[in-house]
Amino acid sequence: MDIRVFEGLFGVLLISSLYVIYQQDIILTIAGVIGVYIGFRIIKSRNKTVVPYSNKTVLITGCDTGIGHNIAVRLGKKGVTVLACCLSATSPGGEKLKSIGSNVHVLDTDVTSEDSVQNCLKFVKTICDKKGLWAIVNNAGIVRCGDVELTTMEVYSQIIQVNLFGMIRVCKAFLPLVRQAKGRVVNVTSVRGIIAYPAFSAYSMSKFAAEAFSDSLRMEMSRFGVKVIIVEPGNYGGATALWEEENVNDMNAAASPDVLNTYGNGYLHRLAMNGIEGCSTTYPNLIPVSDVLEDAIFNQKPESRYLIDGSNKLYDIDCVSM
């Protein structure tokens, strides 16, 4: 069935729901709207058009581990030309990527360094200077937690340099090649770029800013036929290995005695335990994120943003809360 039929049905149902609500049959209205919406999503997914993978080149940052590594492996095995940017090309993740095939190029790239990104650009031009770059996946990122009083300015600066300025730096360097291919930019943010939590001010502010940057860039690039997509993973801390207990130990070493005394001797330990407990409820692998990234990269008409449930429970409380 044509998706336009479901769009029409959905509109008619919404209008008719006013009458049904007037008749006080609210349950029927809710059930009907949910039913048509589910049907709409099913038909839309079955009618999607996928861009051919052949002759496409995709640049991915943060490929040493986690999300970036997983999607680089997946696309590499499917024959896509992958430019896998690693902080260290000789890391275990980088070495594994090299073994996939000649279509996967592992590049030493520090997104916080202009020289490093420009050196990466020089190599990328040798691969796709004539056809352009189909997609950038800005995935490189770090997490640091801690209350504002317990987070040093150095930590705030480090997170912004990687999660925000790194994304901007990569976009500015590679956008001409993406415009040439009329491709797309896929920026990995987080559910915590939509809703903020205590002890995550530095991380959340970097992701909120990345969301705003991406939305502005989408509007600017639309006239060039370039799509900008935001991918917002939920609770995947345990699967990405971004959470590290030593972050809490660093806070303990940097905090003044007055602040530590105010918060209490056991506060940082409880913070560490909460982080470990949160990781235990994360989805066990990154397959859902890789599925979404692949859709964002190759769907002819991708969503503007994808929110990905990341819990191993019935639902991801972070995604529901927003």
PDB file of C-alpha atoms in Angstrom, residues 216-228:
ATOM      1  CA  SER A 216      21.793  24.920  11.925  1.00  0.00           C
ATOM      2  CA  LEU A 217      24.038  23.022   9.527  1.00  0.00           C
ATOM      3  CA  ARG A 218      21.043  21.053   8.198  1.00  0.00           C
ATOM      4  CA  MET A 219      19.270  24.248   7.185  1.00  0.00           C
ATOM      5  CA  GLU A 220      22.420  25.696   5.617  1.00  0.00           C
ATOM      6  CA  MET A 221      23.231  22.554   3.617  1.00  0.00           C
ATOM      7  CA  SER A 222      19.717  21.831   2.331  1.00  0.00           C
ATOM      8  CA  ARG A 223      20.176  24.085  -0.719  1.00  0.00           C
ATOM      9  CA  PHE A 224      23.188  22.000  -1.739  1.00  0.00           C
ATOM     10  CA  GLY A 225      21.317  18.708  -1.519  1.00  0.00           C
ATOM     11  CA  VAL A 226      23.329  17.662   1.545  1.00  0.00           C
ATOM     12  CA  LYS A 227      21.452  15.981   4.402  1.00  0.00           C
ATOM     13  CA  VAL A 228      22.443  16.418   8.046  1.00  0.00           C
TER      14      VAL A 228
END
